[in-house]
CSV table of C-alpha atoms in Angstrom, one decimal:
chain,number,residue,atom,x,y,z
S,1,MET,CA,38.2,24.5,24.7
S,2,GLU,CA,40.3,21.6,25.8
S,3,THR,CA,42.3,19.3,23.5
S,4,ILE,CA,43.5,15.8,24.3
S,5,ASP,CA,44.9,13.3,21.8
S,6,ASN,CA,43.9,15.5,18.8
S,7,ILE,CA,40.3,15.7,20.0
S,8,SER,CA,38.8,19.0,21.2
S,9,TRP,CA,35.9,19.6,23.5
S,10,GLU,CA,33.7,22.6,24.0
S,11,ILE,CA,30.1,23.3,25.1
S,12,ARG,CA,27.8,25.7,23.3
S,13,GLU,CA,24.3,26.2,24.6
S,14,LYS,CA,24.3,23.0,26.5
S,15,ILE,CA,25.4,21.0,23.5
S,16,GLY,CA,28.8,19.4,23.7
S,17,ILE,CA,31.0,19.5,20.5
S,18,LEU,CA,33.6,16.9,20.1
S,19,THR,CA,35.9,17.9,17.3
S,20,LEU,CA,38.4,15.5,15.7
S,21,ASN,CA,41.1,18.1,15.5
S,22,SER,CA,44.3,17.3,13.7
S,23,PRO,CA,43.6,18.6,10.2
S,24,PRO,CA,43.8,18.0,7.3
S,25,GLU,CA,43.0,14.3,7.8
S,26,ASN,CA,42.2,14.4,11.5
S,27,TYR,CA,44.0,11.2,12.1
S,28,LEU,CA,43.4,9.6,15.5
S,29,ALA,CA,46.4,9.9,17.9
S,30,ARG,CA,46.0,6.3,19.0
S,31,PRO,CA,43.8,3.2,18.6
S,32,ALA,CA,42.1,4.0,22.0
S,33,VAL,CA,40.8,7.3,20.4
S,34,LEU,CA,41.2,9.2,23.7
S,35,PRO,CA,41.3,8.2,27.4
S,36,LEU,CA,38.0,6.9,28.6
S,37,GLU,CA,38.4,9.1,31.7
S,38,THR,CA,38.6,12.2,29.6
S,39,LEU,CA,35.5,11.4,27.6
S,40,LYS,CA,33.7,10.6,30.9
S,41,ARG,CA,34.7,13.8,32.5
S,42,TRP,CA,33.7,15.9,29.4
S,43,THR,CA,30.3,14.2,29.0
S,44,ALA,CA,29.5,14.3,32.8
S,45,CYS,CA,29.3,18.0,32.6
S,46,GLU,CA,26.1,19.1,34.3
S,47,GLY,CA,23.2,20.1,32.2
S,48,LEU,CA,24.6,18.7,29.0
S,49,LYS,CA,21.7,17.9,26.6
S,50,GLY,CA,23.3,16.7,23.4
S,51,LEU,CA,26.5,16.0,21.6
S,52,LEU,CA,27.8,16.7,18.2
S,53,VAL,CA,30.9,14.9,16.7
S,54,TYR,CA,32.5,16.9,14.0
S,55,GLY,CA,35.8,17.1,12.1
S,56,ALA,CA,38.0,20.2,11.9
S,57,GLY,CA,38.8,21.5,8.4
S,58,LYS,CA,37.5,19.6,5.4
S,59,HIS,CA,37.2,16.1,6.7
S,60,PHE,CA,35.7,14.0,9.5
S,61,SER,CA,38.6,11.7,10.1
S,62,GLY,CA,41.0,9.4,8.2
S,63,GLY,CA,41.0,7.1,11.3
S,64,GLY,CA,44.1,5.6,12.8
S,65,GLN,CA,47.3,5.1,11.0
S,66,PRO,CA,48.2,1.5,10.6
S,67,GLU,CA,51.9,2.3,10.6
S,68,HIS,CA,51.5,3.6,14.1
S,69,LEU,CA,49.8,0.4,15.1
S,70,PHE,CA,52.5,-1.8,13.6
S,71,ARG,CA,55.2,0.4,15.2
S,72,MET,CA,53.5,0.1,18.6
S,73,ALA,CA,53.3,-3.7,18.2
S,74,LEU,CA,57.0,-4.0,17.1
S,75,SER,CA,58.1,-1.9,20.0
S,76,GLY,CA,56.4,-4.4,22.4
S,77,GLU,CA,53.5,-2.2,23.3
S,78,ASN,CA,50.3,-4.0,24.2
S,79,VAL,CA,48.1,-3.1,21.2
S,80,GLY,CA,45.3,-5.3,22.3
S,81,GLN,CA,45.0,-3.3,25.5
S,82,ASP,CA,44.7,-0.1,23.5
S,83,ILE,CA,42.1,-1.6,21.2
S,84,THR,CA,40.1,-2.8,24.2
S,85,ALA,CA,40.3,0.7,25.7
S,86,GLY,CA,39.1,2.2,22.4
S,87,LYS,CA,36.1,-0.2,22.4
S,88,ALA,CA,35.2,1.0,25.9
S,89,VAL,CA,35.4,4.6,24.8
S,90,LEU,CA,33.1,4.1,21.8
S,91,GLU,CA,30.7,2.1,24.0
S,92,HIS,CA,30.6,5.0,26.4
S,93,LEU,CA,29.8,7.3,23.5
S,94,GLU,CA,27.1,5.0,22.2
S,95,ASN,CA,25.4,4.5,25.6
S,96,LEU,CA,25.3,8.2,26.5
S,97,THR,CA,21.8,9.1,27.6
S,98,ILE,CA,21.8,12.3,25.5
S,99,PRO,CA,21.4,12.3,21.7
S,100,VAL,CA,24.7,12.1,19.8
S,101,ILE,CA,24.9,13.2,16.2
S,102,ALA,CA,27.9,12.8,13.8
S,103,GLY,CA,28.3,15.5,11.1
S,104,ILE,CA,30.5,14.0,8.4
S,105,ARG,CA,32.2,15.9,5.6
S,106,GLY,CA,35.0,14.5,3.4
S,107,ILE,CA,36.7,11.3,4.5
S,108,CYS,CA,35.4,9.1,7.2
S,109,PHE,CA,37.7,6.0,7.2
S,110,GLY,CA,38.6,3.3,9.6
S,111,GLY,CA,38.6,4.6,13.2
S,112,GLY,CA,36.7,7.7,11.9
S,113,LEU,CA,33.9,5.5,10.7
S,114,GLU,CA,34.1,3.5,13.9
S,115,ILE,CA,33.4,6.7,15.9
S,116,ALA,CA,30.6,7.8,13.5
S,117,LEU,CA,28.9,4.4,13.9
S,118,ALA,CA,28.9,4.8,17.7
S,119,CYS,CA,26.9,8.0,17.3
S,120,HIS,CA,23.1,7.8,17.4
S,121,ILE,CA,22.4,9.8,14.2
S,122,ARG,CA,24.7,10.3,11.2
S,123,PHE,CA,24.4,13.3,8.8
S,124,CYS,CA,26.8,13.7,6.0
S,125,ALA,CA,27.7,16.2,3.2
S,126,GLU,CA,27.5,15.2,-0.5
S,127,ASN,CA,31.3,15.0,-0.6
S,128,ALA,CA,31.5,12.4,2.2
S,129,LEU,CA,33.4,9.2,1.6
S,130,PHE,CA,33.3,6.1,3.8
S,131,ALA,CA,35.5,3.1,4.1
S,132,PHE,CA,36.9,0.4,6.3
S,133,PRO,CA,40.3,0.1,4.6
S,134,GLU,CA,41.7,-2.1,7.3
S,135,VAL,CA,41.7,-5.3,5.2
S,136,ASN,CA,44.1,-3.6,2.8
S,137,HIS,CA,46.6,-3.6,5.7
S,138,ARG,CA,45.7,-7.2,6.5
S,139,ILE,CA,43.8,-6.2,9.7
S,140,LEU,CA,40.2,-5.5,10.5
S,141,PRO,CA,38.1,-2.7,12.0
S,142,GLY,CA,39.0,-3.3,15.7
S,143,LEU,CA,36.6,-1.0,17.6
S,144,ALA,CA,33.5,-3.1,17.2
S,145,GLY,CA,32.8,-1.6,13.7
S,146,THR,CA,32.2,-5.1,12.4
S,147,LEU,CA,29.3,-5.4,14.8
S,148,ARG,CA,27.9,-1.8,14.5
S,149,LEU,CA,28.1,-1.8,10.7
S,150,THR,CA,26.2,-5.1,10.5
S,151,GLU,CA,23.6,-3.7,12.9
S,152,THR,CA,23.3,-0.6,10.8
S,153,THR,CA,23.3,-1.8,7.2
S,154,GLY,CA,22.7,-5.6,7.5
S,155,PHE,CA,25.1,-8.4,7.0
S,156,PRO,CA,25.6,-8.4,3.2
S,157,ARG,CA,26.5,-4.8,2.9
S,158,ALA,CA,28.7,-4.8,6.0
S,159,LEU,CA,30.5,-7.9,4.7
S,160,THR,CA,31.0,-6.3,1.3
S,161,MET,CA,32.3,-3.1,2.8
S,162,ILE,CA,34.6,-4.7,5.4
S,163,LEU,CA,36.1,-7.5,3.3
S,164,GLY,CA,36.1,-5.5,0.1
S,165,GLY,CA,37.8,-2.5,1.8
S,166,ASP,CA,36.3,-0.3,-0.9
S,167,MET,CA,35.2,3.3,-0.6
S,168,ILE,CA,31.5,4.4,-0.9
S,169,ASP,CA,30.1,7.8,-1.4
S,170,ALA,CA,27.3,9.7,0.3
S,171,THR,CA,24.5,8.5,-2.0
S,172,GLU,CA,25.5,4.9,-1.5
S,173,ALA,CA,25.9,5.5,2.3
S,174,LEU,CA,22.4,6.9,2.4
S,175,GLU,CA,21.0,4.1,0.4
S,176,MET,CA,22.4,1.5,2.7
S,177,LYS,CA,21.3,3.4,5.8
S,178,LEU,CA,24.9,4.0,6.9
S,179,VAL,CA,23.9,7.7,7.1
S,180,ASP,CA,20.5,9.1,7.9
S,181,GLN,CA,20.5,12.2,5.8
S,182,ILE,CA,22.6,14.1,3.3
S,183,VAL,CA,22.9,17.8,4.0
S,184,PRO,CA,24.7,20.5,2.0
S,185,LYS,CA,28.3,20.8,3.2
S,186,SER,CA,27.9,24.5,4.2
S,187,GLU,CA,24.8,23.8,6.3
S,188,LEU,CA,25.9,20.5,7.9
S,189,PHE,CA,27.1,21.9,11.2
S,190,ASP,CA,24.2,24.2,11.7
S,191,HIS,CA,21.7,21.5,10.7
S,192,ALA,CA,23.1,18.9,13.1
S,193,PHE,CA,23.5,21.4,15.9
S,194,GLY,CA,20.1,22.9,15.2
S,195,LEU,CA,18.4,19.5,15.4
S,196,LEU,CA,20.1,18.7,18.7
S,197,LYS,CA,18.8,22.0,20.1
S,198,LYS,CA,15.3,21.5,18.7
S,199,MET,CA,15.1,18.1,20.2
S,200,THR,CA,16.3,19.0,23.6
S,201,HIS,CA,16.0,22.7,24.5
S,202,ASP,CA,12.7,22.7,26.3
S,203,ARG,CA,13.0,19.2,27.7
S,204,PRO,CA,14.1,18.5,31.2
S,205,LEU,CA,17.2,16.3,31.4
S,206,SER,CA,15.2,13.5,33.1
S,207,VAL,CA,13.0,13.2,30.1
S,208,ILE,CA,15.9,13.2,27.7
S,209,HIS,CA,17.6,10.5,29.8
S,210,GLY,CA,14.4,8.6,30.0
S,211,VAL,CA,13.9,8.6,26.2
S,212,MET,CA,17.5,7.7,25.5
S,213,ASN,CA,17.5,4.9,28.1
S,214,ALA,CA,14.3,3.4,26.7
S,215,MET,CA,15.9,3.6,23.2
S,216,HIS,CA,19.1,1.9,24.4
S,217,ASN,CA,17.1,-0.8,26.2
S,218,ALA,CA,15.4,-1.6,22.9
S,219,ARG,CA,18.9,-2.6,21.7
S,220,ASN,CA,20.4,-4.1,24.8
S,221,LEU,CA,17.5,-5.9,26.5
S,222,SER,CA,14.9,-8.4,25.4
S,223,ARG,CA,11.7,-6.9,24.1
S,224,GLU,CA,9.9,-8.0,27.2
S,225,GLU,CA,12.4,-6.5,29.6
S,226,ALA,CA,12.7,-3.3,27.5
S,227,MET,CA,9.0,-2.7,27.7
S,228,LYS,CA,9.0,-3.2,31.5
S,229,GLU,CA,11.8,-0.8,31.8
S,230,GLU,CA,9.9,1.7,29.7
S,231,THR,CA,7.0,1.5,32.2
S,232,ARG,CA,9.3,1.9,35.1
S,233,ILE,CA,10.8,5.1,33.6
S,234,PHE,CA,7.3,6.3,32.8
S,235,CYS,CA,6.3,6.0,36.4
S,236,MET,CA,9.4,7.6,37.6
S,237,LEU,CA,8.8,10.6,35.4
S,238,VAL,CA,5.2,10.8,36.5
S,239,ARG,CA,6.3,11.0,40.1
S,240,GLU,CA,8.8,13.7,39.3
S,241,GLU,CA,6.2,15.7,37.4
S,242,ILE,CA,3.8,15.5,40.3
S,243,ARG,CA,6.5,16.6,42.7
S,244,ARG,CA,7.4,19.5,40.4
S,245,THR,CA,3.7,20.6,40.2
S,246,HIS,CA,3.4,20.4,44.0
S,247,GLU,CA,6.6,22.5,44.5
S,248,ASN,CA,5.3,25.1,42.0
S,249,GLN,CA,2.1,25.4,43.9
S,250,GLU,CA,3.7,25.9,47.3
S,251,PRO,CA,4.3,29.6,48.1
L,14,MET,CA,-25.7,-10.8,7.4
L,15,GLU,CA,-25.3,-12.1,10.9
L,16,THR,CA,-23.8,-9.9,13.5
L,17,VAL,CA,-22.7,-11.2,16.9
L,18,SER,CA,-21.8,-9.1,19.9
L,19,PHE,CA,-20.0,-10.5,22.9
L,20,PRO,CA,-22.4,-11.0,25.8
L,21,THR,CA,-20.3,-8.9,28.3
L,22,ALA,CA,-21.4,-5.3,28.4
L,23,TYR,CA,-18.6,-2.9,28.0
L,24,SER,CA,-19.0,0.8,28.6
L,25,THR,CA,-15.8,2.2,26.9
L,26,LEU,CA,-15.7,0.1,23.8
L,27,THR,CA,-17.9,-2.0,21.6
L,28,PHE,CA,-17.2,-5.2,19.8
L,29,HIS,CA,-19.2,-6.7,17.0
L,30,LEU,CA,-18.5,-9.8,14.9
L,31,THR,CA,-19.8,-9.8,11.4
L,32,GLU,CA,-18.9,-12.7,9.0
L,33,GLY,CA,-15.8,-13.5,11.0
L,34,ILE,CA,-14.5,-9.9,11.1
L,35,GLY,CA,-14.4,-8.4,14.5
L,36,LEU,CA,-14.9,-4.7,14.8
L,37,LEU,CA,-13.6,-3.2,18.0
L,38,ARG,CA,-14.4,0.4,18.6
L,39,LEU,CA,-13.1,2.8,21.2
L,40,SER,CA,-16.4,4.4,22.1
L,41,THR,CA,-16.2,7.3,24.5
L,42,PRO,CA,-16.6,10.0,21.8
L,43,PRO,CA,-15.7,12.6,20.9
L,44,SER,CA,-12.1,12.0,22.0
L,45,ASN,CA,-12.3,8.3,22.9
L,46,LYS,CA,-9.8,9.0,25.7
L,47,MET,CA,-8.3,5.8,27.2
L,48,SER,CA,-9.2,5.7,30.9
L,49,PRO,CA,-8.1,3.0,33.4
L,50,LEU,CA,-11.5,1.4,32.8
L,51,PHE,CA,-10.9,1.3,29.1
L,52,PHE,CA,-7.6,-0.5,29.6
L,53,ARG,CA,-9.3,-3.1,31.8
L,54,GLU,CA,-12.1,-3.6,29.3
L,55,PHE,CA,-9.7,-3.7,26.4
L,56,ASP,CA,-7.7,-6.5,28.2
L,57,ALA,CA,-10.9,-8.4,28.7
L,58,VAL,CA,-12.1,-8.1,25.1
L,59,ILE,CA,-8.7,-9.2,23.8
L,60,ASN,CA,-8.8,-12.2,26.0
L,61,GLN,CA,-12.3,-13.0,24.7
L,62,ILE,CA,-11.1,-12.6,21.1
L,63,LYS,CA,-8.1,-14.8,21.7
L,64,ASP,CA,-10.4,-17.6,22.7
L,65,ALA,CA,-13.0,-17.1,20.0
L,66,PRO,CA,-12.2,-19.2,17.0
L,67,LEU,CA,-15.0,-17.4,15.1
L,68,VAL,CA,-13.0,-14.2,15.0
L,69,LYS,CA,-10.9,-14.5,11.8
L,70,ALA,CA,-9.7,-10.9,11.8
L,71,LEU,CA,-9.8,-7.8,13.9
L,72,VAL,CA,-10.4,-4.2,12.9
L,73,ILE,CA,-9.9,-1.5,15.5
L,74,SER,CA,-11.4,1.9,15.1
L,75,GLY,CA,-12.8,4.9,17.0
L,76,ALA,CA,-16.4,5.9,17.4
L,77,GLY,CA,-17.1,9.3,15.9
L,78,ARG,CA,-14.6,11.5,14.2
L,79,HIS,CA,-11.5,10.4,16.0
L,80,PHE,CA,-9.5,7.3,16.7
L,81,SER,CA,-8.4,8.4,20.2
L,82,SER,CA,-6.6,11.3,21.9
L,83,GLY,CA,-4.7,8.7,24.1
L,84,ALA,CA,-4.6,7.9,27.8
L,85,ASP,CA,-6.3,10.0,30.4
L,86,LEU,CA,-3.1,11.4,31.9
L,87,SER,CA,-4.5,12.8,35.1
L,88,LEU,CA,-6.2,9.5,35.9
L,89,LEU,CA,-3.1,7.6,35.0
L,90,MET,CA,-1.0,9.9,37.2
L,91,GLU,CA,-3.4,9.5,40.1
L,92,GLU,CA,-3.2,5.7,39.7
L,93,ILE,CA,0.6,5.8,39.9
L,94,ILE,CA,0.8,7.8,43.1
L,95,ARG,CA,-2.2,6.1,44.7
L,96,ASN,CA,0.0,3.1,44.8
L,97,ASP,CA,2.8,5.1,46.4
L,98,LYS,CA,0.5,6.2,49.3
L,99,LEU,CA,-0.1,2.5,50.1
L,100,GLN,CA,3.6,2.1,50.5
L,101,ASP,CA,3.2,4.0,53.9
L,102,GLY,CA,6.3,6.1,54.0
L,103,GLN,CA,8.6,3.6,52.3
L,104,MET,CA,10.5,5.1,49.4
L,105,GLU,CA,10.3,1.9,47.3
L,106,GLN,CA,8.7,2.9,44.0
L,107,THR,CA,6.6,0.2,42.6
L,108,ILE,CA,5.1,0.0,39.1
L,109,PRO,CA,1.3,-0.3,39.4
L,110,GLU,CA,0.2,-3.6,38.1
L,111,SER,CA,-2.4,-1.9,35.9
L,112,LEU,CA,0.4,-0.3,33.9
L,113,VAL,CA,2.2,-3.5,33.4
L,114,GLY,CA,-1.2,-4.9,32.5
L,115,ASN,CA,-1.6,-2.2,29.8
L,116,TYR,CA,1.6,-3.3,28.1
L,117,GLN,CA,0.6,-7.0,28.5
L,118,SER,CA,-2.8,-6.5,26.8
L,119,PHE,CA,-1.2,-4.5,24.0
L,120,SER,CA,1.3,-7.4,23.6
L,121,ALA,CA,-1.6,-9.9,23.6
L,122,LEU,CA,-3.2,-7.9,20.8
L,123,GLU,CA,0.0,-8.0,18.8
L,124,ALA,CA,0.4,-11.8,19.4
L,125,LEU,CA,-3.1,-12.6,18.1
L,126,PRO,CA,-2.8,-15.2,15.3
L,127,ILE,CA,-5.3,-13.3,13.2
L,128,PRO,CA,-4.8,-10.1,11.2
L,129,VAL,CA,-5.2,-7.0,13.4
L,130,ILE,CA,-5.9,-3.8,11.5
L,131,ALA,CA,-6.1,-0.3,13.0
L,132,ALA,CA,-8.3,2.0,11.0
L,133,ILE,CA,-7.5,5.5,12.0
L,134,ARG,CA,-9.5,8.6,11.5
L,135,GLY,CA,-8.9,12.0,13.1
L,136,VAL,CA,-6.5,12.2,16.0
L,137,CYS,CA,-4.4,9.3,17.1
L,138,LEU,CA,-2.1,10.5,19.9
L,139,GLY,CA,0.0,9.1,22.7
L,140,SER,CA,-1.2,5.7,23.9
L,141,ALA,CA,-3.7,5.6,21.1
L,142,LEU,CA,-0.8,5.6,18.6
L,143,GLU,CA,0.9,3.0,20.7
L,144,LEU,CA,-2.2,0.8,20.4
L,145,ALA,CA,-2.1,1.3,16.7
L,146,LEU,CA,1.6,0.4,16.6
L,147,PHE,CA,0.9,-2.9,18.3
L,148,SER,CA,-1.6,-3.6,15.5
L,149,HIS,CA,-0.3,-5.5,12.4
L,150,PHE,CA,-1.6,-3.1,9.8
L,151,ARG,CA,-2.3,0.6,10.0
L,152,PHE,CA,-4.7,2.3,7.5
L,153,CYS,CA,-5.6,5.9,8.0
L,154,SER,CA,-7.8,8.5,6.5
L,155,GLU,CA,-6.1,11.4,4.7
L,156,GLU,CA,-6.9,13.9,7.5
L,157,ALA,CA,-5.6,11.8,10.4
L,158,VAL,CA,-3.2,13.4,12.9
L,159,PHE,CA,-0.6,11.4,14.7
L,160,GLY,CA,1.9,12.1,17.5
L,161,LEU,CA,3.6,10.9,20.7
L,162,PRO,CA,3.4,14.2,22.6
L,163,GLU,CA,4.3,12.7,26.0
L,164,THR,CA,7.7,14.5,26.3
L,165,THR,CA,5.9,17.8,26.0
L,166,PHE,CA,4.3,16.9,29.4
L,167,ASN,CA,7.7,15.9,30.7
L,168,LEU,CA,6.8,12.2,30.3
L,169,ILE,CA,7.7,9.5,27.8
L,170,PRO,CA,5.5,7.2,25.8
L,171,GLY,CA,5.0,4.4,28.3
L,172,ILE,CA,3.5,1.4,26.4
L,173,GLY,CA,6.0,0.4,23.9
L,174,GLY,CA,5.6,3.3,21.5
L,175,MET,CA,9.3,4.1,21.4
L,176,THR,CA,10.3,0.5,20.7
L,177,HIS,CA,7.9,0.2,17.9
L,178,MET,CA,8.7,3.6,16.4
L,179,LEU,CA,12.4,2.7,16.5
L,180,GLU,CA,11.7,-0.5,14.6
L,181,LEU,CA,9.4,1.1,12.0
L,182,SER,CA,11.0,4.5,11.5
L,183,GLY,CA,14.6,4.1,12.5
L,184,LYS,CA,16.6,5.9,15.2
L,185,THR,CA,16.8,9.4,13.7
L,186,VAL,CA,13.1,9.8,13.1
L,187,ALA,CA,12.1,8.1,16.4
L,188,LEU,CA,14.4,10.3,18.4
L,189,GLU,CA,13.4,13.5,16.8
L,190,TYR,CA,9.7,12.9,16.8
L,191,ILE,CA,9.6,11.6,20.4
L,192,LEU,CA,11.9,14.1,21.9
L,193,ARG,CA,10.1,17.0,20.1
L,194,GLY,CA,6.7,15.4,20.8
L,195,LYS,CA,5.6,16.8,17.5
L,196,THR,CA,2.4,15.9,15.7
L,197,PHE,CA,2.3,14.9,12.1
L,198,ASP,CA,-0.2,14.3,9.3
L,199,ALA,CA,-1.1,11.2,7.4
L,200,SER,CA,1.3,11.5,4.5
L,201,GLU,CA,4.2,12.1,6.9
L,202,ALA,CA,3.1,9.1,8.9
L,203,GLN,CA,3.2,7.0,5.7
L,204,LYS,CA,6.6,8.5,4.7
L,205,ILE,CA,8.2,7.5,8.1
L,206,GLY,CA,6.8,4.0,7.9
L,207,LEU,CA,4.1,4.2,10.5
L,208,VAL,CA,1.1,3.9,8.2
L,209,ASP,CA,0.6,1.3,5.5
L,210,GLN,CA,-2.2,2.8,3.5
L,211,LEU,CA,-3.9,6.2,3.1
L,212,LEU,CA,-7.6,6.2,2.2
L,213,PRO,CA,-10.4,8.7,1.7
L,214,ARG,CA,-12.3,9.1,5.0
L,215,HIS,CA,-15.5,7.5,3.8
L,216,ASN,CA,-13.7,4.5,2.4
L,217,LEU,CA,-11.5,3.8,5.4
L,218,LEU,CA,-13.6,1.4,7.4
L,219,PRO,CA,-15.2,-0.5,4.5
L,220,VAL,CA,-11.7,-1.0,2.9
L,221,ALA,CA,-10.2,-2.1,6.2
L,222,ILE,CA,-13.0,-4.6,6.7
L,223,ASP,CA,-12.9,-5.9,3.1
L,224,PHE,CA,-9.1,-6.2,3.3
L,225,ALA,CA,-9.4,-8.1,6.6
L,226,GLY,CA,-11.8,-10.6,4.9
L,227,LYS,CA,-9.5,-11.2,2.0
L,228,ILE,CA,-6.4,-12.3,4.0
L,229,PRO,CA,-5.9,-16.0,3.6
L,230,ALA,CA,-6.4,-18.4,6.5
L,231,ASN,CA,-2.7,-19.3,6.8
L,232,TYR,CA,-2.1,-15.7,7.8
L,233,HIS,CA,1.4,-14.7,9.1
L,234,PRO,CA,2.3,-11.1,10.0
L,235,ALA,CA,5.7,-11.5,8.3
L,236,LYS,CA,3.9,-11.7,5.0
L,237,LYS,CA,2.4,-8.3,5.6
L,238,GLY,CA,4.0,-6.7,2.5
L,239,ARG,CA,2.6,-9.3,0.2
L,240,TYR,CA,-1.0,-9.0,1.5
L,241,LEU,CA,-0.9,-5.3,1.1
L,242,LYS,CA,0.5,-5.5,-2.4
L,243,ASN,CA,-2.0,-8.1,-3.6
L,244,TYR,CA,-5.0,-6.3,-2.2
L,245,PHE,CA,-4.2,-2.8,-3.2
L,246,LYS,CA,-3.0,-3.9,-6.7
L,247,HIS,CA,-6.2,-5.7,-7.5
L,248,ASP,CA,-9.1,-4.6,-5.3
L,249,GLN,CA,-9.0,-0.9,-4.8
L,250,THR,CA,-10.8,1.3,-7.2
């Protein structure tokens, strides 16, 4: 296990586990979450088929600490640069071509919620609590959470949550589609890990990447272009499958 | 009752027009497998329907017990590499025009200004489910079986199935069902938003046709929910 900026990384059975690891609140060390190069290095590991983001201890993450941010700004550090770096980190997470699941127990605030929103699937325990409390400090969610929350829950709910700064519980989060499923706390890790395994274990990486790319295209490209890309990926996989069959036939 | 068939003879599908309702059937039973020829004929018939003002609604169904088991994979794979051989040693990988054409004819189906209803009995797998997903409404019988099993053959759904499933069922369900390639029954299909209405097998086609006939002339797919609500509140026994 390797830990950088309060975030730990390990791989179990081809599934990467990214643990927000500074209990009890698992506060983020900095607005940039962790260096992009670190995340890239971790996720580039050969044969990786899925990723689980989890919080150590009782909580997912309380996010960043605004005092840090203000202190950084006062001491002349370039906060904007750090925020931009954080955006790139979450974008990398979001665009990974393996499925990424967030398992959320306890608090999931601010930067923690930003990370969860960059994951492809969110499961939470009954005791999960979600908020973007940034407005209470007269700032806003800075890692594209305003965009991702709007995409996920629709404009009215996102606006209410971001401008109101109020906390919502697991049931509300499920109702507004901020999370995909509520799972008992004690089973959350196994459930999320198990789903990643079930989805990926007997699939070649090329198929996993193909499916994920097609899914991302649905978000990032026009419908027309996304469909064309899907056909291109399909043809590529067909060629690969034919090659594989030939190789197996040869003595 | 006057029934009109389009003059062109098709060998993999049939099309009949009765009182403004077109009934298109995939007809290579028992499995109604979608061959390259089917895709060409399907494209032709959609183009005919597009230009036929007499067709006020379209119902798509399978001949016999099943909707369709999907594309004929071996023929499809052959078609893709046949193209490669023509490349004569060049590594450039082209997309066969026919495959782009498949997507285009499904899109043309979706873009029809008339209601398009898929009436699904038996199996509806792979490209057949993709075809159903490009339809505006999906009714199915209670024993229907669905799935996008492509990944279990190390492939992906190639004609817009993922995009549609993502829109209808959300990311979690789409990812899980597609990556696992698992099949599911009618009630599950309804639960995840892929099917609008479950019907007893013997009622499926009559209800789909009756429903098609009751949709007002100023049809718009965005009002889908309203049409369903109005019809199934008042008309179903």
